[in-house]
PDB file of C-alpha atoms in Angstrom:
ATOM      1  CA  MET M   1     189.067-114.094  48.013  1.00 34.00           C
ATOM      2  CA  SER M   2     191.572-113.411  50.092  1.00 33.00           C
ATOM      3  CA  THR M   3     193.695-110.062  49.501  1.00 33.00           C
ATOM      4  CA  ALA M   4     196.896-112.214  51.840  1.00 35.00           C
ATOM      5  CA  THR M   5     199.636-112.366  48.569  1.00 34.00           C
ATOM      6  CA  PRO M   6     200.281-116.173  48.504  1.00 35.00           C
ATOM      7  CA  PRO M   7     203.646-117.560  49.255  1.00 35.00           C
ATOM      8  CA  ALA M   8     206.294-119.277  46.669  1.00 34.00           C
ATOM      9  CA  ARG M   9     205.518-123.142  46.122  1.00 30.00           C
ATOM     10  CA  SER M  10     208.764-123.496  47.164  1.00 32.00           C
ATOM     11  CA  ALA M  11     208.730-121.516  49.925  1.00 34.00           C
ATOM     12  CA  ALA M  12     208.112-123.412  53.232  1.00 37.00           C
ATOM     13  CA  THR M  13     206.320-121.649  56.348  1.00 36.00           C
ATOM     14  CA  PRO M  14     208.502-122.429  59.480  1.00 35.00           C
ATOM     15  CA  ARG M  15     206.576-123.859  62.329  1.00 35.00           C
ATOM     16  CA  SER M  16     207.974-121.818  65.305  1.00 36.00           C
ATOM     17  CA  THR M  17     208.879-123.740  68.689  1.00 36.00           C
ATOM     18  CA  ALA M  18     205.643-123.072  70.585  1.00 39.00           C
ATOM     19  CA  LEU M  19     204.211-125.216  67.800  1.00 40.00           C
ATOM     20  CA  ALA M  20     205.649-128.223  67.825  1.00 41.00           C
ATOM     21  CA  ALA M  21     205.632-128.856  71.504  1.00 42.00           C
ATOM     22  CA  ALA M  22     202.027-128.153  71.485  1.00 44.00           C
ATOM     23  CA  ALA M  23     201.093-130.112  68.847  1.00 43.00           C
ATOM     24  CA  LEU M  24     203.625-132.557  70.167  1.00 40.00           C
ATOM     25  CA  THR M  25     201.734-132.963  72.969  1.00 41.00           C
ATOM     26  CA  GLY M  26     198.403-132.759  71.721  1.00 44.00           C
ATOM     27  CA  ALA M  27     199.460-135.285  68.951  1.00 41.00           C
ATOM     28  CA  LEU M  28     200.358-137.951  71.689  1.00 39.00           C
ATOM     29  CA  LEU M  29     196.779-137.071  72.991  1.00 40.00           C
ATOM     30  CA  LEU M  30     194.826-137.785  70.016  1.00 45.00           C
ATOM     31  CA  THR M  31     196.250-141.493  69.188  1.00 40.00           C
ATOM     32  CA  GLY M  32     194.582-142.836  72.522  1.00 39.00           C
ATOM     33  CA  CYS M  33     191.149-141.437  71.545  1.00 45.00           C
ATOM     34  CA  GLY M  34     188.788-142.135  68.947  1.00 54.00           C
ATOM     35  CA  ALA M  35     188.703-144.887  66.657  1.00 59.00           C
ATOM     36  CA  THR M  36     191.803-145.288  64.339  1.00 55.00           C
ATOM     37  CA  ALA M  37     191.376-146.789  60.216  1.00 54.00           C
ATOM     38  CA  SER M  38     192.448-149.881  61.262  1.00 43.00           C
ATOM     39  CA  SER M  39     191.130-150.730  64.019  1.00 38.00           C
ATOM     40  CA  GLY M  40     187.833-150.547  64.784  1.00 35.00           C
ATOM     41  CA  ARG M  41     185.151-148.319  62.342  1.00 38.00           C
ATOM     42  CA  GLY M  42     188.349-148.182  59.999  1.00 40.00           C
ATOM     43  CA  GLY M  43     188.650-152.189  59.044  1.00 43.00           C
ATOM     44  CA  ASP M  44     191.819-153.320  56.769  1.00 48.00           C
ATOM     45  CA  ALA M  45     193.876-150.563  56.505  1.00 47.00           C
ATOM     46  CA  GLY M  46     196.582-152.913  54.806  1.00 56.00           C
ATOM     47  CA  ALA M  47     194.105-152.274  51.746  1.00 64.00           C
ATOM     48  CA  THR M  48     195.956-151.814  48.197  1.00 71.00           C
ATOM     49  CA  ALA M  49     194.474-148.966  46.619  1.00 71.00           C
ATOM     50  CA  ALA M  50     192.417-150.713  43.965  1.00 79.00           C
ATOM     51  CA  ASP M  51     191.034-151.941  46.898  1.00 90.00           C
ATOM     52  CA  LEU M  52     190.071-147.928  48.273  1.00 95.00           C
ATOM     53  CA  HIS M  53     188.821-147.268  44.996  1.00 96.00           C
ATOM     54  CA  ALA M  54     186.090-150.355  45.359  1.00 96.00           C
ATOM     55  CA  GLN M  55     184.951-149.497  49.054  1.00 97.00           C
ATOM     56  CA  LEU M  56     183.760-145.420  47.326  1.00 98.00           C
ATOM     57  CA  PRO M  57     180.448-144.552  47.757  1.00 98.00           C
ATOM     58  CA  GLU M  58     178.645-145.818  44.503  1.00 97.00           C
ATOM     59  CA  ARG M  59     177.926-141.836  43.458  1.00 97.00           C
ATOM     60  CA  ILE M  60     181.846-141.725  43.387  1.00 97.00           C
ATOM     61  CA  ARG M  61     183.234-144.012  41.399  1.00 97.00           C
ATOM     62  CA  SER M  62     180.629-143.358  38.838  1.00 97.00           C
ATOM     63  CA  SER M  63     182.433-139.922  38.677  1.00 97.00           C
ATOM     64  CA  GLY M  64     185.152-140.474  39.399  1.00 97.00           C
ATOM     65  CA  VAL M  65     185.543-137.420  41.153  1.00 98.00           C
ATOM     66  CA  LEU M  66     185.884-136.497  45.361  1.00 98.00           C
ATOM     67  CA  ARG M  67     184.099-132.943  45.232  1.00 98.00           C
ATOM     68  CA  ILE M  68     185.771-131.185  48.748  1.00 98.00           C
ATOM     69  CA  GLY M  69     184.289-128.089  49.463  1.00 98.00           C
ATOM     70  CA  SER M  70     186.734-125.957  50.933  1.00 98.00           C
ATOM     71  CA  ASP M  71     188.096-121.696  51.692  1.00 96.00           C
ATOM     72  CA  LEU M  72     190.542-120.828  50.175  1.00 97.00           C
ATOM     73  CA  THR M  73     191.685-117.803  51.813  1.00 93.00           C
ATOM     74  CA  TYR M  74     193.240-119.219  55.158  1.00 93.00           C
ATOM     75  CA  ALA M  75     197.287-119.032  54.500  1.00 94.00           C
ATOM     76  CA  PRO M  76     199.125-121.520  54.602  1.00 96.00           C
ATOM     77  CA  ILE M  77     196.715-124.624  55.335  1.00 97.00           C
ATOM     78  CA  GLY M  78     194.251-123.121  51.491  1.00 97.00           C
ATOM     79  CA  PHE M  79     194.248-120.172  49.327  1.00 96.00           C
ATOM     80  CA  LYS M  80     194.886-119.189  45.591  1.00 95.00           C
ATOM     81  CA  GLY M  81     198.690-119.602  44.755  1.00 92.00           C
ATOM     82  CA  GLU M  82     199.827-119.427  41.282  1.00 91.00           C
ATOM     83  CA  GLY M  83     196.638-118.775  38.398  1.00 92.00           C
ATOM     84  CA  ASP M  84     193.715-118.091  40.695  1.00 93.00           C
ATOM     85  CA  LYS M  85     194.296-122.337  41.873  1.00 95.00           C
ATOM     86  CA  PRO M  86     193.856-123.791  44.869  1.00 97.00           C
ATOM     87  CA  ASP M  87     196.428-124.576  47.034  1.00 97.00           C
ATOM     88  CA  GLY M  88     198.211-125.186  50.810  1.00 97.00           C
ATOM     89  CA  LEU M  89     198.180-128.089  53.029  1.00 98.00           C
ATOM     90  CA  ASP M  90     194.864-129.146  52.845  1.00 98.00           C
ATOM     91  CA  VAL M  91     195.349-128.815  48.526  1.00 98.00           C
ATOM     92  CA  ASP M  92     198.813-131.362  48.642  1.00 98.00           C
ATOM     93  CA  LEU M  93     196.901-133.930  51.291  1.00 98.00           C
ATOM     94  CA  ALA M  94     193.744-133.573  49.358  1.00 98.00           C
ATOM     95  CA  ASN M  95     195.376-134.378  46.174  1.00 98.00           C
ATOM     96  CA  ALA M  96     196.852-136.990  47.954  1.00 98.00           C
ATOM     97  CA  LEU M  97     194.156-138.767  48.886  1.00 98.00           C
ATOM     98  CA  GLY M  98     192.550-138.515  45.579  1.00 98.00           C
ATOM     99  CA  ALA M  99     195.456-140.120  44.111  1.00 97.00           C
ATOM    100  CA  VAL M 100     195.042-143.089  46.493  1.00 97.00           C
ATOM    101  CA  LEU M 101     192.055-143.728  45.712  1.00 97.00           C
ATOM    102  CA  GLY M 102     191.505-143.333  42.177  1.00 96.00           C
ATOM    103  CA  VAL M 103     189.192-140.226  41.739  1.00 97.00           C
ATOM    104  CA  GLN M 104     189.929-136.077  40.581  1.00 97.00           C
ATOM    105  CA  VAL M 105     189.716-134.207  43.316  1.00 98.00           C
ATOM    106  CA  GLN M 106     187.169-130.176  42.604  1.00 97.00           C
ATOM    107  CA  PHE M 107     187.770-127.689  44.768  1.00 98.00           C
ATOM    108  CA  SER M 108     184.547-125.879  46.076  1.00 97.00           C
ATOM    109  CA  ASP M 109     185.618-122.191  47.274  1.00 97.00           C
ATOM    110  CA  VAL M 110     183.170-121.820  50.007  1.00 97.00           C
ATOM    111  CA  PRO M 111     183.081-118.966  53.288  1.00 95.00           C
ATOM    112  CA  PHE M 112     184.036-120.750  55.856  1.00 95.00           C
ATOM    113  CA  ASP M 113     180.455-120.554  57.963  1.00 93.00           C
ATOM    114  CA  ARG M 114     179.288-121.578  54.959  1.00 96.00           C
ATOM    115  CA  LEU M 115     180.693-124.981  54.712  1.00 97.00           C
ATOM    116  CA  ARG M 116     178.478-127.563  57.042  1.00 96.00           C
ATOM    117  CA  LEU M 117     175.747-126.293  55.115  1.00 96.00           C
ATOM    118  CA  GLY M 118     176.428-126.895  51.768  1.00 97.00           C
ATOM    119  CA  LEU M 119     178.169-130.280  53.185  1.00 97.00           C
ATOM    120  CA  GLN M 120     174.700-131.663  54.470  1.00 94.00           C
ATOM    121  CA  ALA M 121     172.884-129.753  50.552  1.00 95.00           C
ATOM    122  CA  ASP M 122     174.849-132.226  48.718  1.00 96.00           C
ATOM    123  CA  GLU M 123     177.660-129.732  47.342  1.00 98.00           C
ATOM    124  CA  TYR M 124     180.434-131.726  48.409  1.00 98.00           C
ATOM    125  CA  ASP M 125     181.094-134.860  50.022  1.00 98.00           C
ATOM    126  CA  LEU M 126     182.979-133.772  52.482  1.00 98.00           C
ATOM    127  CA  VAL M 127     184.870-130.353  54.269  1.00 98.00           C
ATOM    128  CA  MET M 128     188.603-130.063  53.821  1.00 98.00           C
ATOM    129  CA  SER M 129     188.713-126.666  55.394  1.00 97.00           C
ATOM    130  CA  GLY M 130     191.310-126.386  58.537  1.00 95.00           C
ATOM    131  CA  MET M 131     188.368-127.533  60.971  1.00 96.00           C
ATOM    132  CA  THR M 132     188.626-128.092  63.989  1.00 95.00           C
ATOM    133  CA  ASP M 133     187.455-131.418  65.583  1.00 96.00           C
ATOM    134  CA  ASN M 134     185.264-130.951  68.888  1.00 93.00           C
ATOM    135  CA  PRO M 135     182.525-132.223  70.127  1.00 92.00           C
ATOM    136  CA  GLN M 136     180.389-129.570  69.927  1.00 93.00           C
ATOM    137  CA  ARG M 137     180.959-129.560  65.591  1.00 94.00           C
ATOM    138  CA  ARG M 138     179.845-133.325  66.599  1.00 95.00           C
ATOM    139  CA  ASP M 139     176.781-133.052  68.020  1.00 93.00           C
ATOM    140  CA  GLY M 140     175.749-130.009  66.487  1.00 92.00           C
ATOM    141  CA  THR M 141     175.446-128.365  70.055  1.00 90.00           C
ATOM    142  CA  ASP M 142     175.935-124.786  71.054  1.00 84.00           C
ATOM    143  CA  ASP M 143     177.812-123.992  74.195  1.00 79.00           C
ATOM    144  CA  GLU M 144     175.123-124.940  76.180  1.00 80.00           C
ATOM    145  CA  ALA M 145     174.248-128.142  74.982  1.00 86.00           C
ATOM    146  CA  ARG M 146     171.585-127.001  73.141  1.00 91.00           C
ATOM    147  CA  LYS M 147     171.478-128.635  69.571  1.00 93.00           C
ATOM    148  CA  VAL M 148     171.305-126.549  65.885  1.00 90.00           C
ATOM    149  CA  ASN M 149     172.534-128.874  63.589  1.00 92.00           C
ATOM    150  CA  ASP M 150     173.058-132.255  62.998  1.00 92.00           C
ATOM    151  CA  GLY M 151     176.595-132.339  63.725  1.00 94.00           C
ATOM    152  CA  LEU M 152     179.490-133.930  61.418  1.00 97.00           C
ATOM    153  CA  ASP M 153     181.765-136.558  61.347  1.00 97.00           C
ATOM    154  CA  PHE M 154     185.299-136.148  61.282  1.00 98.00           C
ATOM    155  CA  VAL M 155     188.376-137.994  60.248  1.00 98.00           C
ATOM    156  CA  ASP M 156     191.625-135.941  61.757  1.00 98.00           C
ATOM    157  CA  TYR M 157     194.737-135.430  60.326  1.00 98.00           C
ATOM    158  CA  PHE M 158     196.585-132.598  61.796  1.00 97.00           C
ATOM    159  CA  VAL M 159     197.080-131.161  65.097  1.00 96.00           C
ATOM    160  CA  THR M 160     197.443-127.456  66.060  1.00 95.00           C
ATOM    161  CA  GLY M 161     197.073-124.019  68.190  1.00 95.00           C
ATOM    162  CA  THR M 162     195.596-121.094  68.156  1.00 96.00           C
ATOM    163  CA  SER M 163     197.320-118.154  68.350  1.00 97.00           C
ATOM    164  CA  ILE M 164     196.774-114.902  69.490  1.00 98.00           C
ATOM    165  CA  VAL M 165     198.842-112.522  66.305  1.00 98.00           C
ATOM    166  CA  VAL M 166     198.866-108.404  66.808  1.00 97.00           C
ATOM    167  CA  ALA M 167     199.681-105.581  65.216  1.00 97.00           C
ATOM    168  CA  LYS M 168     203.777-105.323  64.413  1.00 97.00           C
ATOM    169  CA  GLY M 169     204.948-104.214  67.906  1.00 96.00           C
ATOM    170  CA  ASN M 170     202.197-104.034  70.197  1.00 97.00           C
ATOM    171  CA  PRO M 171     200.911-101.096  70.903  1.00 96.00           C
ATOM    172  CA  GLN M 172     198.011-101.838  72.994  1.00 95.00           C
ATOM    173  CA  ARG M 173     200.411-104.054  74.900  1.00 96.00           C
ATOM    174  CA  VAL M 174     198.619-107.215  75.130  1.00 97.00           C
ATOM    175  CA  ALA M 175     200.037-110.376  75.965  1.00 96.00           C
ATOM    176  CA  GLY M 176     197.114-112.755  76.738  1.00 95.00           C
ATOM    177  CA  LEU M 177     193.230-112.884  76.852  1.00 96.00           C
ATOM    178  CA  ASN M 178     192.122-111.096  80.635  1.00 94.00           C
ATOM    179  CA  ASP M 179     193.865-108.460  78.396  1.00 96.00           C
ATOM    180  CA  LEU M 180     191.256-107.609  76.586  1.00 97.00           C
ATOM    181  CA  CYS M 181     188.543-107.035  78.100  1.00 97.00           C
ATOM    182  CA  GLY M 182     188.316-103.293  77.433  1.00 97.00           C
ATOM    183  CA  ARG M 183     189.181-103.175  74.093  1.00 97.00           C
ATOM    184  CA  THR M 184     188.293-104.396  70.601  1.00 98.00           C
ATOM    185  CA  ALA M 185     188.882-108.227  69.385  1.00 98.00           C
ATOM    186  CA  ALA M 186     188.608-109.309  65.333  1.00 98.00           C
ATOM    187  CA  VAL M 187     187.566-113.028  64.427  1.00 97.00           C
ATOM    188  CA  GLN M 188     186.795-114.706  61.873  1.00 96.00           C
ATOM    189  CA  ARG M 189     183.068-115.436  62.171  1.00 94.00           C
ATOM    190  CA  GLU M 190     181.976-118.923  62.803  1.00 92.00           C
ATOM    191  CA  THR M 191     185.512-120.590  63.837  1.00 94.00           C
ATOM    192  CA  VAL M 192     186.126-122.142  67.608  1.00 94.00           C
ATOM    193  CA  GLN M 193     188.324-118.704  67.700  1.00 96.00           C
ATOM    194  CA  ALA M 194     184.853-116.765  67.600  1.00 95.00           C
ATOM    195  CA  THR M 195     183.885-119.320  70.390  1.00 94.00           C
ATOM    196  CA  LEU M 196     187.094-118.555  72.619  1.00 95.00           C
ATOM    197  CA  LEU M 197     186.191-114.567  72.197  1.00 97.00           C
ATOM    198  CA  GLU M 198     182.973-114.831  72.974  1.00 95.00           C
ATOM    199  CA  ARG M 199     183.321-116.742  76.120  1.00 94.00           C
ATOM    200  CA  GLN M 200     186.156-114.258  77.272  1.00 96.00           C
ATOM    201  CA  ALA M 201     183.294-111.174  76.422  1.00 97.00           C
ATOM    202  CA  GLU M 202     181.346-113.235  79.494  1.00 95.00           C
ATOM    203  CA  ALA M 203     184.311-113.052  81.689  1.00 96.00           C
ATOM    204  CA  CYS M 204     185.645-109.291  80.785  1.00 96.00           C
ATOM    205  CA  GLN M 205     181.502-108.621  81.180  1.00 95.00           C
ATOM    206  CA  LYS M 206     181.843-109.698  84.547  1.00 94.00           C
ATOM    207  CA  GLY M 207     184.696-108.125  85.507  1.00 92.00           C
ATOM    208  CA  GLY M 208     183.108-104.333  84.200  1.00 94.00           C
ATOM    209  CA  ARG M 209     185.136-104.157  81.196  1.00 95.00           C
ATOM    210  CA  LYS M 210     183.843-104.501  77.889  1.00 97.00           C
ATOM    211  CA  LEU M 211     185.631-107.228  75.033  1.00 97.00           C
ATOM    212  CA  THR M 212     183.846-106.029  71.481  1.00 97.00           C
ATOM    213  CA  VAL M 213     184.256-108.795  69.616  1.00 98.00           C
ATOM    214  CA  THR M 214     184.116-108.159  65.750  1.00 98.00           C
ATOM    215  CA  GLU M 215     183.332-111.116  63.551  1.00 97.00           C
ATOM    216  CA  THR M 216     184.251-111.269  59.716  1.00 97.00           C
ATOM    217  CA  GLU M 217     183.610-113.635  56.846  1.00 94.00           C
ATOM    218  CA  THR M 218     187.406-114.321  55.577  1.00 94.00           C
ATOM    219  CA  ASP M 219     190.948-114.354  58.428  1.00 94.00           C
ATOM    220  CA  ASP M 220     191.975-111.528  55.748  1.00 94.00           C
ATOM    221  CA  GLN M 221     189.661-108.713  57.030  1.00 96.00           C
ATOM    222  CA  ALA M 222     190.315-109.585  60.585  1.00 97.00           C
ATOM    223  CA  LEU M 223     193.880-109.242  59.905  1.00 97.00           C
ATOM    224  CA  ALA M 224     192.837-106.302  58.863  1.00 96.00           C
ATOM    225  CA  LEU M 225     191.379-104.324  61.122  1.00 97.00           C
ATOM    226  CA  VAL M 226     193.741-105.561  63.080  1.00 97.00           C
ATOM    227  CA  ALA M 227     196.753-103.579  60.951  1.00 96.00           C
ATOM    228  CA  GLN M 228     194.738-100.190  60.874  1.00 96.00           C
ATOM    229  CA  GLY M 229     194.493-100.535  64.589  1.00 96.00           C
ATOM    230  CA  ARG M 230     190.891-101.236  64.889  1.00 97.00           C
ATOM    231  CA  ALA M 231     191.266-103.960  66.516  1.00 98.00           C
ATOM    232  CA  ALA M 232     194.360-104.924  69.286  1.00 98.00           C
ATOM    233  CA  VAL M 233     194.436-108.655  68.165  1.00 98.00           C
ATOM    234  CA  ASP M 234     192.837-111.394  65.973  1.00 97.00           C
ATOM    235  CA  LEU M 235     193.024-114.825  66.896  1.00 97.00           C
ATOM    236  CA  ASN M 236     193.340-117.692  64.575  1.00 94.00           C
ATOM    237  CA  ASP M 237     195.575-121.240  63.431  1.00 95.00           C
ATOM    238  CA  ALA M 238     198.862-121.364  64.916  1.00 95.00           C
ATOM    239  CA  PRO M 239     200.033-121.957  60.700  1.00 95.00           C
ATOM    240  CA  VAL M 240     198.513-119.189  59.840  1.00 95.00           C
ATOM    241  CA  ALA M 241     199.448-116.868  62.681  1.00 95.00           C
ATOM    242  CA  ALA M 242     203.046-117.854  61.224  1.00 94.00           C
ATOM    243  CA  HIS M 243     202.102-117.128  58.415  1.00 94.00           C
ATOM    244  CA  ALA M 244     200.762-113.535  58.569  1.00 94.00           C
ATOM    245  CA  VAL M 245     204.117-113.048  60.681  1.00 95.00           C
ATOM    246  CA  GLN M 246     206.437-114.393  58.915  1.00 92.00           C
ATOM    247  CA  HIS M 247     204.539-113.127  55.086  1.00 91.00           C
ATOM    248  CA  GLY M 248     203.030-109.874  56.373  1.00 86.00           C
ATOM    249  CA  ARG M 249     199.151-110.320  55.224  1.00 83.00           C
ATOM    250  CA  ALA M 250     195.580-107.995  54.699  1.00 85.00           C
ATOM    251  CA  GLY M 251     197.993-104.745  54.705  1.00 86.00           C
ATOM    252  CA  GLY M 252     199.822-105.254  57.410  1.00 89.00           C
ATOM    253  CA  GLN M 253     203.132-106.501  59.696  1.00 94.00           C
ATOM    254  CA  PHE M 254     202.209-108.415  62.030  1.00 97.00           C
ATOM    255  CA  GLN M 255     203.469-110.911  65.438  1.00 96.00           C
ATOM    256  CA  VAL M 256     202.398-113.836  67.682  1.00 97.00           C
ATOM    257  CA  VAL M 257     201.887-113.575  71.571  1.00 96.00           C
ATOM    258  CA  GLY M 258     201.571-115.070  74.518  1.00 93.00           C
ATOM    259  CA  GLU M 259     200.804-118.744  74.649  1.00 90.00           C
ATOM    260  CA  GLN M 260     199.410-121.132  71.816  1.00 91.00           C
ATOM    261  CA  LEU M 261     195.688-121.992  73.492  1.00 93.00           C
ATOM    262  CA  GLN M 262     193.118-124.514  73.019  1.00 90.00           C
ATOM    263  CA  VAL M 263     195.482-127.559  71.121  1.00 93.00           C
ATOM    264  CA  ALA M 264     192.973-129.256  69.172  1.00 94.00           C
ATOM    265  CA  PRO M 265     192.366-131.686  65.311  1.00 96.00           C
ATOM    266  CA  TYR M 266     192.169-130.423  62.346  1.00 97.00           C
ATOM    267  CA  GLY M 267     189.208-133.344  61.030  1.00 98.00           C
ATOM    268  CA  ILE M 268     188.061-133.726  57.106  1.00 98.00           C
ATOM    269  CA  ALA M 269     184.372-133.561  57.519  1.00 98.00           C
ATOM    270  CA  PHE M 270     181.795-135.798  56.563  1.00 98.00           C
ATOM    271  CA  GLU M 271     177.627-135.579  57.170  1.00 98.00           C
ATOM    272  CA  LYS M 272     177.249-138.226  59.849  1.00 97.00           C
ATOM    273  CA  GLU M 273     175.339-140.499  57.668  1.00 97.00           C
ATOM    274  CA  ASP M 274     178.123-140.642  54.543  1.00 98.00           C
ATOM    275  CA  THR M 275     180.044-143.594  56.757  1.00 98.00           C
ATOM    276  CA  VAL M 276     181.504-145.553  54.099  1.00 98.00           C
ATOM    277  CA  LEU M 277     183.172-142.581  52.681  1.00 98.00           C
ATOM    278  CA  ARG M 278     184.512-141.555  55.647  1.00 98.00           C
ATOM    279  CA  ASP M 279     186.222-144.942  56.330  1.00 97.00           C
ATOM    280  CA  THR M 280     187.621-145.183  53.112  1.00 98.00           C
ATOM    281  CA  VAL M 281     188.901-141.770  53.163  1.00 98.00           C
ATOM    282  CA  ALA M 282     190.524-142.622  56.814  1.00 97.00           C
ATOM    283  CA  LYS M 283     191.732-146.106  55.463  1.00 97.00           C
ATOM    284  CA  ALA M 284     193.010-143.649  51.991  1.00 97.00           C
ATOM    285  CA  LEU M 285     195.130-141.120  55.044  1.00 98.00           C
ATOM    286  CA  ASP M 286     196.433-144.098  56.812  1.00 97.00           C
ATOM    287  CA  ARG M 287     197.965-145.878  53.689  1.00 96.00           C
ATOM    288  CA  LEU M 288     200.014-141.954  53.528  1.00 97.00           C
ATOM    289  CA  ILE M 289     201.030-141.351  55.968  1.00 97.00           C
ATOM    290  CA  ARG M 290     202.188-144.840  56.292  1.00 96.00           C
ATOM    291  CA  ASN M 291     203.946-144.934  52.303  1.00 95.00           C
ATOM    292  CA  GLY M 292     205.360-141.353  54.089  1.00 97.00           C
ATOM    293  CA  GLN M 293     203.805-138.826  51.470  1.00 97.00           C
ATOM    294  CA  TYR M 294     202.031-137.243  54.078  1.00 98.00           C
ATOM    295  CA  ASP M 295     205.411-135.850  56.294  1.00 97.00           C
ATOM    296  CA  GLU M 296     206.574-134.689  52.769  1.00 98.00           C
ATOM    297  CA  VAL M 297     203.251-132.704  52.409  1.00 98.00           C
ATOM    298  CA  LEU M 298     203.615-131.723  55.643  1.00 97.00           C
ATOM    299  CA  ALA M 299     207.116-130.832  55.488  1.00 97.00           C
ATOM    300  CA  LYS M 300     207.268-128.965  51.953  1.00 97.00           C
ATOM    301  CA  TRP M 301     204.597-126.092  54.013  1.00 96.00           C
ATOM    302  CA  GLY M 302     206.753-126.073  57.227  1.00 94.00           C
ATOM    303  CA  LEU M 303     204.492-128.119  59.277  1.00 95.00           C
ATOM    304  CA  THR M 304     206.083-131.511  60.415  1.00 94.00           C
ATOM    305  CA  GLY M 305     205.448-130.428  64.114  1.00 92.00           C
ATOM    306  CA  GLY M 306     201.447-130.986  63.781  1.00 95.00           C
ATOM    307  CA  ALA M 307     201.716-134.598  62.256  1.00 96.00           C
ATOM    308  CA  VAL M 308     199.227-137.247  63.454  1.00 96.00           C
ATOM    309  CA  GLN M 309     200.230-141.507  63.505  1.00 95.00           C
ATOM    310  CA  SER M 310     197.646-142.233  62.522  1.00 96.00           C
ATOM    311  CA  ALA M 311     194.447-141.937  60.818  1.00 96.00           C
ATOM    312  CA  VAL M 312     191.620-141.511  63.283  1.00 95.00           C
ATOM    313  CA  VAL M 313     187.371-140.886  63.394  1.00 96.00           C
ATOM    314  CA  ASN M 314     185.973-138.515  65.901  1.00 94.00           C
ATOM    315  CA  GLY M 315     189.848-138.365  68.323  1.00 90.00           C
ATOM    316  CA  SER M 316     188.610-135.009  69.654  1.00 79.00           C
ATOM    317  CA  PHE M 317     188.152-134.565  73.181  1.00 67.00           C
TER     318      PHE M 317
END
């Protein structure tokens, strides 16, 4: 469970100009690829709520529950708020999707590095946890294109990038990735940021200066290492970095340095064979985008800069 103090439900996290600009660029790219809910795999985006419920897999219609795996330690995307209840952008969007689909939403709090395994073990129906849609996760491959798992499908719903977070005052004078050579970086394991740091470590090694990467189970643990001076930086998603700067987390105060990196969409993750659920959720998300509920949820969290224009299946590249 997160050690961070969650924000008040009425407080939205302001987005930075960099986040808005980067997200806009990503959103424009995203609309040009993949399959939307209104064309191709998605089918009829104009379906009524009753139609959408009828299109759900029988196991979900009969139970009346959509089970969602999420790492609830990642404010403001997903975290535990008042009364230890799930809260955040993903939680609000999931509840809105459940209402459109005519089912209850049930969250399982799962460490991020176990989410894919739990999904493929049928512990939940989908994953909604600020998970970046990228070719490696879709294909189940590593950086050398070796097959390591069965891969996932995604319905993309938000665009963001990676920020470099340092202790307030930037005591180790980090301005970008190249400044990490000879230093220690902390990062949550199994994230796109962990992969980015692995690549940077290889570049540093070639230059003769070692980058030490410390992987943690949660982002709060990585931030704590930065606050304690045991790591120079933590890399995390831009909305999460902005939240850490504004509210403080993991016992420290922070700031963001450098430019936002590797802009890409968050995707709701599904097992490859679960195409019926994937496409029905895509249609439901398109419905929320069209009726304005999607924009209302993003505005609540100060994250409208990351809005997408339509639900896209496997839209990243």
